Amino acid sequence: MNEKRKIRVATCSLAGCFGCHMSLLDIDEKLFDLLGVIEFDRTPFTDIKHCGPCDIGIVEGGVSNAENVHVLKEFRENCKVLVAIGACAITGGVPALRNNIDLWDCFQEVYLYEGGLEGNQIPNDPELPLPFDKVYPIYEVVKVDYFLPGCPPSADTIWKFLTDLIEGREPKLDYEMLHYD
Amino acid sequence: MEPHEFPHIEQQLAPVFERHGCEANQLLKILREVQEIFHFIPPAAITCVASHLGVPRTQVEGVAGFYFFLSLKSVGEYRLLFSNNVTDQMQGNPELMQYFCHKLWLESGKVSEDNLLSVDSTSCTGMCDQGPAALINGWPLTNLDRDRLDMIAALIHDKKPVCDWPSMLFEVKDNIRRAGTLLGEPFEPGAAIRATLDRGSAATLMEMEASGLRGRGGAGFSVARKWSLCRASPGDHHYIVCNADEGEPGTFKDRVLLNSYADLVCEGMTVGARIIGATQGFLYLRGEYRYLLKKLEEVLARRRVAGLLGKNILGETGFDFDIEIHLGAGSYICGEESALIESLEGKRGRPRNRPPFPVTHGYLDQPTVVDNVETLACAARIAIQGGEWFAAIGTTQSTGSKILSIAGDCARPGIYEYPFGIALHEILDDCGAEDPYAVQVSGPSGILVPSKEFGRRISFEDLPTAGAFTVFKRGRDILQIVQNFARFFAHESCGFCTPCRVGTQLQKKIVDKITHGHGTVYDLEELKHVGHIMQSMSHCGLGHTAANPVLDMLEKFPDAYEHKLKNFAFEPVFDLDGALETARKITGRDDAWAHLS
Ligand SMILES: Cc1cc2nc3c(=O)[nH]c(=O)nc-3n(C[C@H](O)[C@H](O)[C@H](O)COP(=O)(O)O)c2cc1C
Ligand code: SF4
Ligand code: SF4
Ligand code: FES
């Protein structure tokens, strides 16, 4: 084996359910092949908290709060290629269902009427990420290079996409990998 | 939330079912009436209509949700819809709408608390030469200003029924400024039919061929070809449809033809019916023109009495033909011929897969000809005066004349008929255009022509048009105009295919972004990319042309947007910090983490 530099990959989940990450893990034993050519930077697998310079950044989930923006911008600044994975990152997906509900109604319902953990009050700790009025797709906040659709995309789709990208080919997905009916 | 109970819905709808029967293809007609009775389509009515027609509830809801003039939520006893066409916009409709809303404490798009009234905007109502215009419960209001709105506010306050409002509010003028062979010469009802009967159908079809007449609705397909294809198609019944949907913003010539030349149009249909062998015709009248319905019904009745419609027309045994008027309900896509046929069948106006084309599989899957109002009027003239006479007017590939609907920045907006081949600068002189800078030829789906190209000519060879001719003087903001068009398409996309449904939304968003000063070079590339996908991948003509205004601007009007661009490569689509404001208010936070730069 010659000493080829490993491709550095970071992943994160913003407003998502980790389903897309689970699907990535579903490539099963191929993970070993993958780890032969890549190394992980910040990901939920490594628990590295901040992203350093990377080749590929994979983002799951949409943008729902201020913290999501910080993470997303950090990814954009550090990753040569940024990939939106799954319906949530691409369109807002399931979390964007809240877009039809007024934020104030939402807060009242959760914290005032039902009685939250701290009694009837709206949490205002600066440590808590402040939510946006709506959930946004990530391409509205940063430039995105690739969109990998699905909820989640299948393990095979992710594998094909990543191997194409890693081997320097323009990723190409057959119809079979993109249709869900 | 609204406590709408309708315990007597069955009894209330009984007369409607009585009138229209229980065929599923009557659905749209029935829903139009339901809307008139309740000012919306209540859930109880959906259930009732569904069970009466024996169709799934979702189908009824699907149709009710598709058409803009039908609503699933209450829109109040009075619904005032301001036309948001670009000419109405230039004439001050947005300000008038704001004035009216302010005055009555209304928010556009929402119903007043007493459920009396709602205000919203709607696509071009075809009154561009006498705007600002609006619709009140479907009836057109013209020449709006603050005084008239004050008057309207008082009438609504007094709950006066719209039919009792002063007629001056509803005055619609023809404004024919230049008449040619089609509009200018006298016409005696029956003459075209008589000539057709004398000459025979095959020979009349030859005259159509010799005339070189091409469709006036936009695509310019040969009329003789369409008619002979339909004539040759086997089927239990043949149909002829007059396309009076006239939805392209800025077009209003069919309104004038139907108002003052209805006999000519009906006659064209009857001649066509004779040639293709149809016994039934439909006139698909856009919902915005329903004020013409009564008058048109009277014309049809008069023609029946005169033996020009009905059984044994002009004494010719077996020549039976009649025309039924079908009202649209506020949908631009229903002007596309296959969507129009779907709508005639009582369904959502979704364009069909083609082929098969309507000439073989149209209304109820039978051979059907769909022709524009003006095309049919031309056909009637040709039946009388012959193909050669017609072919002598215009240019080689564009014979005859074309009626233009001129509006915008000019002293004399209205209807102008010219022989094909007329140059833009001549037209601009005639209509008194002040310092013209650009002309939108054939509406948003057409071509935006800059002043250095004013030597170009109206014709299928150079600048084809369905009739709209909108003038913009120097100083008009082209970006704002294109934004108006982008919004129009995003609103009117039928949503069936992804390239158009998503593409029109992306276009609208990006153009809005540029208008708000957040655009970058990246966004321009994105617009081109999206436009290319729409043009090449869309299912129908709407999607194919919906990128035209944006692409025309990018190519021919760089001054319109360049100064608005930020020079870095990417800008978020929305104001990040602004989108946190609601949550800041709710939580009372103002710390550093509660802000984004
Ligand atoms: C989105 C769209 C809207 C259209 N609207 C109209 C219309 O309002 N009136 C019309 O005559 N043709 C309209 N057309 C064209 C019709 O599909 C069809 O070509 C025309 O009615 C044929 O008649 P003609 O051959 O007499 O022009 C539209 C087409 C598209 C794609
Ligand atoms: S796309 Fe689906 S699987 Fe992926 S984060 Fe969203 S909800 Fe979860
Ligand atoms: S192109 Fe647009 S209007 Fe035509 S079918 Fe597709 S979504 Fe509907
Ligand atoms: S089913 Fe929703 S986009 Fe295809």
Short mmCIF file of C-alpha atoms in Angstrom, two decimals, chain A residues 65-66 69-70 73 103-104 107 122-134 136-137 139-144, chain B residues 506 509 513 522 569-580 582-584 586-589 591 593-597:
data_model
loop_
_atom_site.label_atom_id
_atom_site.label_comp_id
_atom_site.label_asym_id
_atom_site.label_seq_id
_atom_site.Cartn_x
_atom_site.Cartn_y
_atom_site.Cartn_z
CA ASN A 65 -31.85 27.62 15.23
CA ALA A 66 -28.90 29.97 15.58
CA VAL A 69 -26.03 28.32 11.49
CA HIS A 70 -22.73 28.41 13.39
CA LYS A 73 -20.92 27.96 8.46
CA LEU A 103 -43.68 30.28 16.88
CA TRP A 104 -45.45 32.05 19.71
CA PHE A 107 -43.96 28.16 22.71
CA ILE A 122 -40.51 30.19 28.62
CA PRO A 123 -36.84 29.15 28.87
CA ASN A 124 -34.48 32.00 28.10
CA ASP A 125 -31.06 30.63 29.03
CA PRO A 126 -28.38 31.96 26.65
CA GLU A 127 -26.97 28.42 26.49
CA LEU A 128 -30.05 27.30 24.62
CA PRO A 129 -29.96 27.66 20.83
CA LEU A 130 -32.46 30.31 19.82
CA PRO A 131 -34.98 29.00 17.27
CA PHE A 132 -35.71 30.67 13.96
CA ASP A 133 -39.22 31.63 12.98
CA LYS A 134 -39.11 28.74 10.53
CA TYR A 136 -34.88 26.44 6.49
CA PRO A 137 -33.15 24.16 3.98
CA TYR A 139 -28.86 25.76 0.75
CA GLU A 140 -30.60 28.94 1.79
CA VAL A 141 -27.82 29.64 4.29
CA VAL A 142 -24.65 28.39 2.59
CA LYS A 143 -23.64 27.22 -0.84
CA VAL A 144 -24.22 23.49 -1.18
CA LEU B 506 -36.91 28.97 -6.99
CA LYS B 509 -37.21 33.36 -4.46
CA LYS B 513 -33.45 37.95 -3.16
CA TYR B 522 -23.87 32.69 -7.78
CA ALA B 569 -20.06 34.47 -3.90
CA PHE B 570 -22.84 33.50 -1.56
CA GLU B 571 -25.47 35.27 0.48
CA PRO B 572 -28.15 33.56 2.55
CA VAL B 573 -31.59 33.71 1.02
CA PHE B 574 -33.17 35.26 4.09
CA ASP B 575 -32.11 37.68 6.81
CA LEU B 576 -30.56 35.35 9.39
CA ASP B 577 -30.70 37.77 12.30
CA GLY B 578 -34.19 38.93 11.35
CA ALA B 579 -35.45 35.35 11.42
CA LEU B 580 -34.45 35.16 15.09
CA THR B 582 -39.65 36.43 16.89
CA ALA B 583 -37.88 34.08 19.28
CA ARG B 584 -35.93 36.99 20.83
CA ILE B 586 -40.78 35.56 23.00
CA THR B 587 -37.83 34.70 25.25
CA GLY B 588 -36.81 38.26 26.01
CA ARG B 589 -33.22 37.35 25.14
CA ASP B 591 -27.43 38.03 24.48
CA TRP B 593 -25.94 33.98 21.14
CA ALA B 594 -29.35 35.37 20.32
CA HIS B 595 -27.91 37.21 17.34
CA LEU B 596 -26.36 36.29 14.01
CA SER B 597 -24.42 38.59 11.79
#
